[in-house]
Amino acid sequence: MRQTATMHYLKTPNLLVEQNAWHEYLALQEIHAYVYSLKNEQNQDCWIYKTANEWQEMFPFWSLKMIESILLNLETIGYLDVMTGREGSTSKYYRINYAICV
């Protein structure tokens, strides 16, 4: 079985080549590094949640609107799985879809 991710680098060349999605690529790499800082490498089923301010701290070089757009693009392309919060809440939990990161 091919390893699709390592602690430091996520293999996602198709995201760049086919979609020309540089911002999404950078965001996915940072989210991957954050996920690996939270868990061990054996468990790739880690959901993360951040407030708007926390996303802004993680990506200070982008506006909040840009971050929201990037996350939505990653959802649409399929690189991020999404789970919504409680009924009536606008919270979203994200998990990297490692199956397509080859």
PDB file of N, CA and C in Angstrom:
ATOM      1  N   MET A   1       0.835  -1.182   0.000  1.00  0.00           N
ATOM      2  CA  MET A   1       0.000   0.000   0.000  1.00  0.00           C
ATOM      3  C   MET A   1       0.880   1.246   0.000  1.00  0.00           C
ATOM      4  N   ARG A   2       0.581   2.179  -0.869  1.00  0.00           N
ATOM      5  CA  ARG A   2       1.363   3.407  -0.970  1.00  0.00           C
ATOM      6  C   ARG A   2       1.037   4.363   0.160  1.00  0.00           C
ATOM      7  N   GLN A   3       2.056   4.937   0.726  1.00  0.00           N
ATOM      8  CA  GLN A   3       1.832   5.932   1.765  1.00  0.00           C
ATOM      9  C   GLN A   3       1.474   7.251   1.089  1.00  0.00           C
ATOM     10  N   THR A   4       0.342   7.845   1.473  1.00  0.00           N
ATOM     11  CA  THR A   4      -0.104   9.070   0.823  1.00  0.00           C
ATOM     12  C   THR A   4       0.317  10.317   1.568  1.00  0.00           C
ATOM     13  N   ALA A   5       0.709  10.164   2.806  1.00  0.00           N
ATOM     14  CA  ALA A   5       1.067  11.348   3.584  1.00  0.00           C
ATOM     15  C   ALA A   5       2.193  11.014   4.539  1.00  0.00           C
ATOM     16  N   THR A   6       3.015  11.971   4.779  1.00  0.00           N
ATOM     17  CA  THR A   6       4.033  11.852   5.805  1.00  0.00           C
ATOM     18  C   THR A   6       3.817  12.982   6.786  1.00  0.00           C
ATOM     19  N   MET A   7       4.596  12.980   7.821  1.00  0.00           N
ATOM     20  CA  MET A   7       4.421  13.998   8.842  1.00  0.00           C
ATOM     21  C   MET A   7       4.622  15.409   8.290  1.00  0.00           C
ATOM     22  N   HIS A   8       5.525  15.575   7.336  1.00  0.00           N
ATOM     23  CA  HIS A   8       5.880  16.913   6.894  1.00  0.00           C
ATOM     24  C   HIS A   8       5.301  17.318   5.545  1.00  0.00           C
ATOM     25  N   TYR A   9       4.884  16.371   4.755  1.00  0.00           N
ATOM     26  CA  TYR A   9       4.508  16.703   3.385  1.00  0.00           C
ATOM     27  C   TYR A   9       3.356  15.840   2.929  1.00  0.00           C
ATOM     28  N   LEU A  10       2.371  16.465   2.342  1.00  0.00           N
ATOM     29  CA  LEU A  10       1.212  15.770   1.807  1.00  0.00           C
ATOM     30  C   LEU A  10       1.352  15.728   0.290  1.00  0.00           C
ATOM     31  N   LYS A  11       1.226  14.549  -0.287  1.00  0.00           N
ATOM     32  CA  LYS A  11       1.416  14.398  -1.728  1.00  0.00           C
ATOM     33  C   LYS A  11       0.112  14.718  -2.461  1.00  0.00           C
ATOM     34  N   THR A  12       0.030  15.916  -3.003  1.00  0.00           N
ATOM     35  CA  THR A  12      -1.175  16.343  -3.708  1.00  0.00           C
ATOM     36  C   THR A  12      -0.855  17.050  -5.023  1.00  0.00           C
ATOM     37  N   PRO A  13      -0.053  16.457  -5.891  1.00  0.00           N
ATOM     38  CA  PRO A  13       0.310  17.158  -7.122  1.00  0.00           C
ATOM     39  C   PRO A  13      -0.874  17.438  -8.033  1.00  0.00           C
ATOM     40  N   ASN A  14      -1.876  16.570  -8.051  1.00  0.00           N
ATOM     41  CA  ASN A  14      -3.022  16.777  -8.931  1.00  0.00           C
ATOM     42  C   ASN A  14      -3.771  18.054  -8.593  1.00  0.00           C
ATOM     43  N   LEU A  15      -3.802  18.406  -7.321  1.00  0.00           N
ATOM     44  CA  LEU A  15      -4.483  19.626  -6.908  1.00  0.00           C
ATOM     45  C   LEU A  15      -3.854  20.839  -7.578  1.00  0.00           C
ATOM     46  N   LEU A  16      -2.538  20.837  -7.665  1.00  0.00           N
ATOM     47  CA  LEU A  16      -1.851  21.962  -8.308  1.00  0.00           C
ATOM     48  C   LEU A  16      -1.927  21.898  -9.822  1.00  0.00           C
ATOM     49  N   VAL A  17      -1.623  20.763 -10.377  1.00  0.00           N
ATOM     50  CA  VAL A  17      -1.504  20.631 -11.827  1.00  0.00           C
ATOM     51  C   VAL A  17      -2.853  20.782 -12.524  1.00  0.00           C
ATOM     52  N   GLU A  18      -3.846  20.045 -12.065  1.00  0.00           N
ATOM     53  CA  GLU A  18      -5.133  20.037 -12.752  1.00  0.00           C
ATOM     54  C   GLU A  18      -6.003  21.236 -12.404  1.00  0.00           C
ATOM     55  N   GLN A  19      -5.961  21.674 -11.178  1.00  0.00           N
ATOM     56  CA  GLN A  19      -6.842  22.753 -10.740  1.00  0.00           C
ATOM     57  C   GLN A  19      -6.147  24.113 -10.694  1.00  0.00           C
ATOM     58  N   ASN A  20      -4.818  24.128 -10.755  1.00  0.00           N
ATOM     59  CA  ASN A  20      -4.041  25.364 -10.595  1.00  0.00           C
ATOM     60  C   ASN A  20      -4.485  26.107  -9.330  1.00  0.00           C
ATOM     61  N   ALA A  21      -4.550  25.378  -8.243  1.00  0.00           N
ATOM     62  CA  ALA A  21      -5.092  25.887  -6.983  1.00  0.00           C
ATOM     63  C   ALA A  21      -3.977  26.057  -5.954  1.00  0.00           C
ATOM     64  N   TRP A  22      -3.185  27.095  -6.108  1.00  0.00           N
ATOM     65  CA  TRP A  22      -2.037  27.314  -5.229  1.00  0.00           C
ATOM     66  C   TRP A  22      -2.452  27.613  -3.798  1.00  0.00           C
ATOM     67  N   HIS A  23      -3.451  28.448  -3.623  1.00  0.00           N
ATOM     68  CA  HIS A  23      -3.899  28.782  -2.270  1.00  0.00           C
ATOM     69  C   HIS A  23      -4.431  27.541  -1.555  1.00  0.00           C
ATOM     70  N   GLU A  24      -5.187  26.743  -2.280  1.00  0.00           N
ATOM     71  CA  GLU A  24      -5.742  25.521  -1.706  1.00  0.00           C
ATOM     72  C   GLU A  24      -4.629  24.545  -1.333  1.00  0.00           C
ATOM     73  N   TYR A  25      -3.624  24.458  -2.191  1.00  0.00           N
ATOM     74  CA  TYR A  25      -2.492  23.577  -1.914  1.00  0.00           C
ATOM     75  C   TYR A  25      -1.780  23.993  -0.624  1.00  0.00           C
ATOM     76  N   LEU A  26      -1.498  25.279  -0.495  1.00  0.00           N
ATOM     77  CA  LEU A  26      -0.822  25.773   0.715  1.00  0.00           C
ATOM     78  C   LEU A  26      -1.677  25.546   1.958  1.00  0.00           C
ATOM     79  N   ALA A  27      -2.962  25.822   1.854  1.00  0.00           N
ATOM     80  CA  ALA A  27      -3.857  25.631   2.997  1.00  0.00           C
ATOM     81  C   ALA A  27      -3.909  24.162   3.400  1.00  0.00           C
ATOM     82  N   LEU A  28      -4.012  23.272   2.418  1.00  0.00           N
ATOM     83  CA  LEU A  28      -4.077  21.842   2.715  1.00  0.00           C
ATOM     84  C   LEU A  28      -2.802  21.359   3.394  1.00  0.00           C
ATOM     85  N   GLN A  29      -1.649  21.857   2.953  1.00  0.00           N
ATOM     86  CA  GLN A  29      -0.382  21.487   3.593  1.00  0.00           C
ATOM     87  C   GLN A  29      -0.355  21.945   5.051  1.00  0.00           C
ATOM     88  N   GLU A  30      -0.819  23.157   5.305  1.00  0.00           N
ATOM     89  CA  GLU A  30      -0.830  23.684   6.672  1.00  0.00           C
ATOM     90  C   GLU A  30      -1.817  22.928   7.556  1.00  0.00           C
ATOM     91  N   ILE A  31      -2.982  22.606   7.016  1.00  0.00           N
ATOM     92  CA  ILE A  31      -3.969  21.835   7.780  1.00  0.00           C
ATOM     93  C   ILE A  31      -3.401  20.456   8.090  1.00  0.00           C
ATOM     94  N   HIS A  32      -2.733  19.861   7.113  1.00  0.00           N
ATOM     95  CA  HIS A  32      -2.101  18.552   7.310  1.00  0.00           C
ATOM     96  C   HIS A  32      -1.066  18.611   8.436  1.00  0.00           C
ATOM     97  N   ALA A  33      -0.222  19.633   8.424  1.00  0.00           N
ATOM     98  CA  ALA A  33       0.790  19.786   9.475  1.00  0.00           C
ATOM     99  C   ALA A  33       0.126  19.975  10.833  1.00  0.00           C
ATOM    100  N   TYR A  34      -0.948  20.732  10.870  1.00  0.00           N
ATOM    101  CA  TYR A  34      -1.680  20.957  12.119  1.00  0.00           C
ATOM    102  C   TYR A  34      -2.282  19.647  12.634  1.00  0.00           C
ATOM    103  N   VAL A  35      -2.905  18.885  11.743  1.00  0.00           N
ATOM    104  CA  VAL A  35      -3.503  17.599  12.128  1.00  0.00           C
ATOM    105  C   VAL A  35      -2.437  16.671  12.693  1.00  0.00           C
ATOM    106  N   TYR A  36      -1.279  16.614  12.043  1.00  0.00           N
ATOM    107  CA  TYR A  36      -0.217  15.730  12.518  1.00  0.00           C
ATOM    108  C   TYR A  36       0.405  16.206  13.817  1.00  0.00           C
ATOM    109  N   SER A  37       0.257  17.481  14.134  1.00  0.00           N
ATOM    110  CA  SER A  37       0.748  17.959  15.428  1.00  0.00           C
ATOM    111  C   SER A  37      -0.194  17.541  16.558  1.00  0.00           C
ATOM    112  N   LEU A  38      -1.424  17.145  16.209  1.00  0.00           N
ATOM    113  CA  LEU A  38      -2.431  16.775  17.209  1.00  0.00           C
ATOM    114  C   LEU A  38      -2.514  15.282  17.487  1.00  0.00           C
ATOM    115  N   LYS A  39      -2.077  14.455  16.569  1.00  0.00           N
ATOM    116  CA  LYS A  39      -2.313  13.015  16.693  1.00  0.00           C
ATOM    117  C   LYS A  39      -1.095  12.231  16.232  1.00  0.00           C
ATOM    118  N   ASN A  40      -1.181  10.925  16.411  1.00  0.00           N
ATOM    119  CA  ASN A  40      -0.088  10.102  15.896  1.00  0.00           C
ATOM    120  C   ASN A  40      -0.369   9.722  14.445  1.00  0.00           C
ATOM    121  N   GLU A  41       0.636   9.287  13.745  1.00  0.00           N
ATOM    122  CA  GLU A  41       0.554   9.059  12.300  1.00  0.00           C
ATOM    123  C   GLU A  41      -0.314   7.852  11.924  1.00  0.00           C
ATOM    124  N   GLN A  42      -0.612   6.963  12.864  1.00  0.00           N
ATOM    125  CA  GLN A  42      -1.405   5.781  12.546  1.00  0.00           C
ATOM    126  C   GLN A  42      -2.885   6.132  12.345  1.00  0.00           C
ATOM    127  N   ASN A  43      -3.375   7.156  13.020  1.00  0.00           N
ATOM    128  CA  ASN A  43      -4.791   7.491  12.978  1.00  0.00           C
ATOM    129  C   ASN A  43      -5.016   8.695  12.072  1.00  0.00           C
ATOM    130  N   GLN A  44      -5.530   8.452  10.876  1.00  0.00           N
ATOM    131  CA  GLN A  44      -5.760   9.547   9.939  1.00  0.00           C
ATOM    132  C   GLN A  44      -7.209  10.026   9.971  1.00  0.00           C
ATOM    133  N   ASP A  45      -7.927   9.752  11.029  1.00  0.00           N
ATOM    134  CA  ASP A  45      -9.338  10.095  11.114  1.00  0.00           C
ATOM    135  C   ASP A  45      -9.557  11.204  12.134  1.00  0.00           C
ATOM    136  N   CYS A  46      -8.864  12.311  11.975  1.00  0.00           N
ATOM    137  CA  CYS A  46      -8.910  13.406  12.932  1.00  0.00           C
ATOM    138  C   CYS A  46      -9.734  14.567  12.370  1.00  0.00           C
ATOM    139  N   TRP A  47     -10.825  14.901  13.047  1.00  0.00           N
ATOM    140  CA  TRP A  47     -11.641  16.046  12.663  1.00  0.00           C
ATOM    141  C   TRP A  47     -11.131  17.271  13.403  1.00  0.00           C
ATOM    142  N   ILE A  48     -11.071  18.407  12.715  1.00  0.00           N
ATOM    143  CA  ILE A  48     -10.628  19.637  13.368  1.00  0.00           C
ATOM    144  C   ILE A  48     -11.702  20.710  13.224  1.00  0.00           C
ATOM    145  N   TYR A  49     -11.733  21.592  14.204  1.00  0.00           N
ATOM    146  CA  TYR A  49     -12.648  22.724  14.174  1.00  0.00           C
ATOM    147  C   TYR A  49     -11.885  23.953  14.616  1.00  0.00           C
ATOM    148  N   LYS A  50     -12.080  25.025  13.921  1.00  0.00           N
ATOM    149  CA  LYS A  50     -11.467  26.297  14.304  1.00  0.00           C
ATOM    150  C   LYS A  50     -12.501  27.402  14.122  1.00  0.00           C
ATOM    151  N   THR A  51     -12.445  28.380  14.999  1.00  0.00           N
ATOM    152  CA  THR A  51     -13.286  29.557  14.829  1.00  0.00           C
ATOM    153  C   THR A  51     -12.705  30.408  13.703  1.00  0.00           C
ATOM    154  N   ALA A  52     -13.462  31.391  13.259  1.00  0.00           N
ATOM    155  CA  ALA A  52     -12.976  32.288  12.207  1.00  0.00           C
ATOM    156  C   ALA A  52     -11.672  32.963  12.632  1.00  0.00           C
ATOM    157  N   ASN A  53     -11.594  33.394  13.885  1.00  0.00           N
ATOM    158  CA  ASN A  53     -10.367  34.035  14.380  1.00  0.00           C
ATOM    159  C   ASN A  53      -9.190  33.070  14.400  1.00  0.00           C
ATOM    160  N   GLU A  54      -9.443  31.813  14.741  1.00  0.00           N
ATOM    161  CA  GLU A  54      -8.367  30.811  14.758  1.00  0.00           C
ATOM    162  C   GLU A  54      -7.865  30.511  13.344  1.00  0.00           C
ATOM    163  N   TRP A  55      -8.779  30.460  12.368  1.00  0.00           N
ATOM    164  CA  TRP A  55      -8.347  30.276  10.982  1.00  0.00           C
ATOM    165  C   TRP A  55      -7.505  31.471  10.548  1.00  0.00           C
ATOM    166  N   GLN A  56      -7.914  32.669  10.974  1.00  0.00           N
ATOM    167  CA  GLN A  56      -7.175  33.885  10.622  1.00  0.00           C
ATOM    168  C   GLN A  56      -5.776  33.861  11.228  1.00  0.00           C
ATOM    169  N   GLU A  57      -5.636  33.332  12.443  1.00  0.00           N
ATOM    170  CA  GLU A  57      -4.316  33.201  13.071  1.00  0.00           C
ATOM    171  C   GLU A  57      -3.450  32.197  12.316  1.00  0.00           C
ATOM    172  N   MET A  58      -4.075  31.133  11.830  1.00  0.00           N
ATOM    173  CA  MET A  58      -3.338  30.102  11.102  1.00  0.00           C
ATOM    174  C   MET A  58      -2.869  30.618   9.736  1.00  0.00           C
ATOM    175  N   PHE A  59      -3.676  31.478   9.130  1.00  0.00           N
ATOM    176  CA  PHE A  59      -3.377  32.026   7.804  1.00  0.00           C
ATOM    177  C   PHE A  59      -3.445  33.557   7.842  1.00  0.00           C
ATOM    178  N   PRO A  60      -2.505  34.213   8.526  1.00  0.00           N
ATOM    179  CA  PRO A  60      -2.579  35.673   8.673  1.00  0.00           C
ATOM    180  C   PRO A  60      -2.378  36.446   7.368  1.00  0.00           C
ATOM    181  N   PHE A  61      -1.858  35.788   6.361  1.00  0.00           N
ATOM    182  CA  PHE A  61      -1.588  36.434   5.075  1.00  0.00           C
ATOM    183  C   PHE A  61      -2.802  36.457   4.162  1.00  0.00           C
ATOM    184  N   TRP A  62      -3.921  35.830   4.569  1.00  0.00           N
ATOM    185  CA  TRP A  62      -5.157  35.841   3.794  1.00  0.00           C
ATOM    186  C   TRP A  62      -6.261  36.501   4.601  1.00  0.00           C
ATOM    187  N   SER A  63      -7.197  37.115   3.909  1.00  0.00           N
ATOM    188  CA  SER A  63      -8.377  37.683   4.568  1.00  0.00           C
ATOM    189  C   SER A  63      -9.309  36.538   4.971  1.00  0.00           C
ATOM    190  N   LEU A  64     -10.220  36.827   5.876  1.00  0.00           N
ATOM    191  CA  LEU A  64     -11.175  35.810   6.314  1.00  0.00           C
ATOM    192  C   LEU A  64     -12.033  35.344   5.139  1.00  0.00           C
ATOM    193  N   LYS A  65     -12.417  36.260   4.287  1.00  0.00           N
ATOM    194  CA  LYS A  65     -13.217  35.906   3.111  1.00  0.00           C
ATOM    195  C   LYS A  65     -12.439  34.954   2.193  1.00  0.00           C
ATOM    196  N   MET A  66     -11.148  35.204   2.026  1.00  0.00           N
ATOM    197  CA  MET A  66     -10.300  34.338   1.203  1.00  0.00           C
ATOM    198  C   MET A  66     -10.187  32.951   1.837  1.00  0.00           C
ATOM    199  N   ILE A  67     -10.020  32.891   3.151  1.00  0.00           N
ATOM    200  CA  ILE A  67      -9.919  31.610   3.855  1.00  0.00           C
ATOM    201  C   ILE A  67     -11.202  30.812   3.671  1.00  0.00           C
ATOM    202  N   GLU A  68     -12.345  31.461   3.824  1.00  0.00           N
ATOM    203  CA  GLU A  68     -13.629  30.781   3.632  1.00  0.00           C
ATOM    204  C   GLU A  68     -13.749  30.239   2.212  1.00  0.00           C
ATOM    205  N   SER A  69     -13.302  31.013   1.241  1.00  0.00           N
ATOM    206  CA  SER A  69     -13.346  30.591  -0.156  1.00  0.00           C
ATOM    207  C   SER A  69     -12.439  29.382  -0.400  1.00  0.00           C
ATOM    208  N   ILE A  70     -11.248  29.414   0.173  1.00  0.00           N
ATOM    209  CA  ILE A  70     -10.298  28.309   0.023  1.00  0.00           C
ATOM    210  C   ILE A  70     -10.858  27.032   0.642  1.00  0.00           C
ATOM    211  N   LEU A  71     -11.412  27.129   1.853  1.00  0.00           N
ATOM    212  CA  LEU A  71     -11.986  25.953   2.510  1.00  0.00           C
ATOM    213  C   LEU A  71     -13.151  25.396   1.697  1.00  0.00           C
ATOM    214  N   LEU A  72     -13.988  26.271   1.165  1.00  0.00           N
ATOM    215  CA  LEU A  72     -15.103  25.827   0.332  1.00  0.00           C
ATOM    216  C   LEU A  72     -14.595  25.134  -0.928  1.00  0.00           C
ATOM    217  N   ASN A  73     -13.551  25.681  -1.544  1.00  0.00           N
ATOM    218  CA  ASN A  73     -12.965  25.036  -2.730  1.00  0.00           C
ATOM    219  C   ASN A  73     -12.415  23.654  -2.388  1.00  0.00           C
ATOM    220  N   LEU A  74     -11.743  23.532  -1.248  1.00  0.00           N
ATOM    221  CA  LEU A  74     -11.204  22.227  -0.838  1.00  0.00           C
ATOM    222  C   LEU A  74     -12.328  21.227  -0.572  1.00  0.00           C
ATOM    223  N   GLU A  75     -13.448  21.705  -0.046  1.00  0.00           N
ATOM    224  CA  GLU A  75     -14.629  20.846   0.135  1.00  0.00           C
ATOM    225  C   GLU A  75     -15.147  20.387  -1.225  1.00  0.00           C
ATOM    226  N   THR A  76     -15.313  21.335  -2.132  1.00  0.00           N
ATOM    227  CA  THR A  76     -15.883  21.060  -3.451  1.00  0.00           C
ATOM    228  C   THR A  76     -15.017  20.094  -4.249  1.00  0.00           C
ATOM    229  N   ILE A  77     -13.719  20.305  -4.218  1.00  0.00           N
ATOM    230  CA  ILE A  77     -12.787  19.439  -4.937  1.00  0.00           C
ATOM    231  C   ILE A  77     -12.747  18.047  -4.303  1.00  0.00           C
ATOM    232  N   GLY A  78     -13.023  17.964  -3.006  1.00  0.00           N
ATOM    233  CA  GLY A  78     -13.053  16.672  -2.325  1.00  0.00           C
ATOM    234  C   GLY A  78     -11.878  16.406  -1.411  1.00  0.00           C
ATOM    235  N   TYR A  79     -10.991  17.385  -1.243  1.00  0.00           N
ATOM    236  CA  TYR A  79      -9.826  17.184  -0.386  1.00  0.00           C
ATOM    237  C   TYR A  79     -10.150  17.320   1.095  1.00  0.00           C
ATOM    238  N   LEU A  80     -11.252  17.981   1.422  1.00  0.00           N
ATOM    239  CA  LEU A  80     -11.692  18.081   2.812  1.00  0.00           C
ATOM    240  C   LEU A  80     -13.073  17.470   2.952  1.00  0.00           C
ATOM    241  N   ASP A  81     -13.218  16.572   3.927  1.00  0.00           N
ATOM    242  CA  ASP A  81     -14.529  16.076   4.313  1.00  0.00           C
ATOM    243  C   ASP A  81     -15.088  17.055   5.333  1.00  0.00           C
ATOM    244  N   VAL A  82     -16.401  17.206   5.354  1.00  0.00           N
ATOM    245  CA  VAL A  82     -17.030  18.174   6.241  1.00  0.00           C
ATOM    246  C   VAL A  82     -18.109  17.495   7.064  1.00  0.00           C
ATOM    247  N   MET A  83     -18.151  17.873   8.335  1.00  0.00           N
ATOM    248  CA  MET A  83     -19.212  17.431   9.226  1.00  0.00           C
ATOM    249  C   MET A  83     -19.751  18.696   9.890  1.00  0.00           C
ATOM    250  N   THR A  84     -21.045  18.885   9.842  1.00  0.00           N
ATOM    251  CA  THR A  84     -21.622  20.079  10.447  1.00  0.00           C
ATOM    252  C   THR A  84     -21.854  19.857  11.932  1.00  0.00           C
ATOM    253  N   GLY A  85     -21.951  20.961  12.650  1.00  0.00           N
ATOM    254  CA  GLY A  85     -22.190  20.911  14.091  1.00  0.00           C
ATOM    255  C   GLY A  85     -23.639  20.567  14.388  1.00  0.00           C
ATOM    256  N   ARG A  86     -24.062  20.932  15.549  1.00  0.00           N
ATOM    257  CA  ARG A  86     -25.440  20.648  15.960  1.00  0.00           C
ATOM    258  C   ARG A  86     -26.443  21.332  15.044  1.00  0.00           C
ATOM    259  N   GLU A  87     -27.663  20.842  15.086  1.00  0.00           N
ATOM    260  CA  GLU A  87     -28.725  21.429  14.281  1.00  0.00           C
ATOM    261  C   GLU A  87     -28.884  22.908  14.636  1.00  0.00           C
ATOM    262  N   GLY A  88     -28.926  23.750  13.628  1.00  0.00           N
ATOM    263  CA  GLY A  88     -29.049  25.184  13.847  1.00  0.00           C
ATOM    264  C   GLY A  88     -27.717  25.897  14.000  1.00  0.00           C
ATOM    265  N   SER A  89     -26.631  25.138  14.052  1.00  0.00           N
ATOM    266  CA  SER A  89     -25.298  25.720  14.198  1.00  0.00           C
ATOM    267  C   SER A  89     -24.641  25.840  12.826  1.00  0.00           C
ATOM    268  N   THR A  90     -23.795  26.845  12.674  1.00  0.00           N
ATOM    269  CA  THR A  90     -23.067  26.999  11.410  1.00  0.00           C
ATOM    270  C   THR A  90     -21.654  26.427  11.498  1.00  0.00           C
ATOM    271  N   SER A  91     -21.347  25.756  12.596  1.00  0.00           N
ATOM    272  CA  SER A  91     -20.018  25.174  12.788  1.00  0.00           C
ATOM    273  C   SER A  91     -19.753  24.084  11.760  1.00  0.00           C
ATOM    274  N   LYS A  92     -18.502  24.021  11.312  1.00  0.00           N
ATOM    275  CA  LYS A  92     -18.074  22.957  10.411  1.00  0.00           C
ATOM    276  C   LYS A  92     -16.813  22.324  10.974  1.00  0.00           C
ATOM    277  N   TYR A  93     -16.774  20.998  10.930  1.00  0.00           N
ATOM    278  CA  TYR A  93     -15.591  20.240  11.307  1.00  0.00           C
ATOM    279  C   TYR A  93     -15.002  19.690  10.018  1.00  0.00           C
ATOM    280  N   TYR A  94     -13.682  19.714   9.928  1.00  0.00           N
ATOM    281  CA  TYR A  94     -13.007  19.280   8.707  1.00  0.00           C
ATOM    282  C   TYR A  94     -12.078  18.106   8.977  1.00  0.00           C
ATOM    283  N   ARG A  95     -11.958  17.254   7.966  1.00  0.00           N
ATOM    284  CA  ARG A  95     -11.012  16.137   7.984  1.00  0.00           C
ATOM    285  C   ARG A  95     -10.432  16.036   6.582  1.00  0.00           C
ATOM    286  N   ILE A  96      -9.136  15.827   6.499  1.00  0.00           N
ATOM    287  CA  ILE A  96      -8.501  15.665   5.186  1.00  0.00           C
ATOM    288  C   ILE A  96      -8.892  14.308   4.619  1.00  0.00           C
ATOM    289  N   ASN A  97      -9.296  14.295   3.364  1.00  0.00           N
ATOM    290  CA  ASN A  97      -9.620  13.062   2.662  1.00  0.00           C
ATOM    291  C   ASN A  97      -8.317  12.516   2.076  1.00  0.00           C
ATOM    292  N   TYR A  98      -7.596  11.748   2.886  1.00  0.00           N
ATOM    293  CA  TYR A  98      -6.283  11.245   2.469  1.00  0.00           C
ATOM    294  C   TYR A  98      -6.368  10.267   1.298  1.00  0.00           C
ATOM    295  N   ALA A  99      -7.535   9.687   1.074  1.00  0.00           N
ATOM    296  CA  ALA A  99      -7.684   8.715  -0.011  1.00  0.00           C
ATOM    297  C   ALA A  99      -7.427   9.335  -1.383  1.00  0.00           C
ATOM    298  N   ILE A 100      -7.702  10.631  -1.543  1.00  0.00           N
ATOM    299  CA  ILE A 100      -7.470  11.245  -2.854  1.00  0.00           C
ATOM    300  C   ILE A 100      -6.168  12.037  -2.915  1.00  0.00           C
ATOM    301  N   CYS A 101      -5.423  12.036  -1.844  1.00  0.00           N
ATOM    302  CA  CYS A 101      -4.148  12.772  -1.803  1.00  0.00           C
ATOM    303  C   CYS A 101      -3.013  11.892  -2.306  1.00  0.00           C
ATOM    304  N   VAL A 102      -3.077  11.505  -3.560  1.00  0.00           N
ATOM    305  CA  VAL A 102      -2.039  10.653  -4.150  1.00  0.00           C
ATOM    306  C   VAL A 102      -1.445  11.309  -5.367  1.00  0.00           C
TER     307      VAL A 102
END
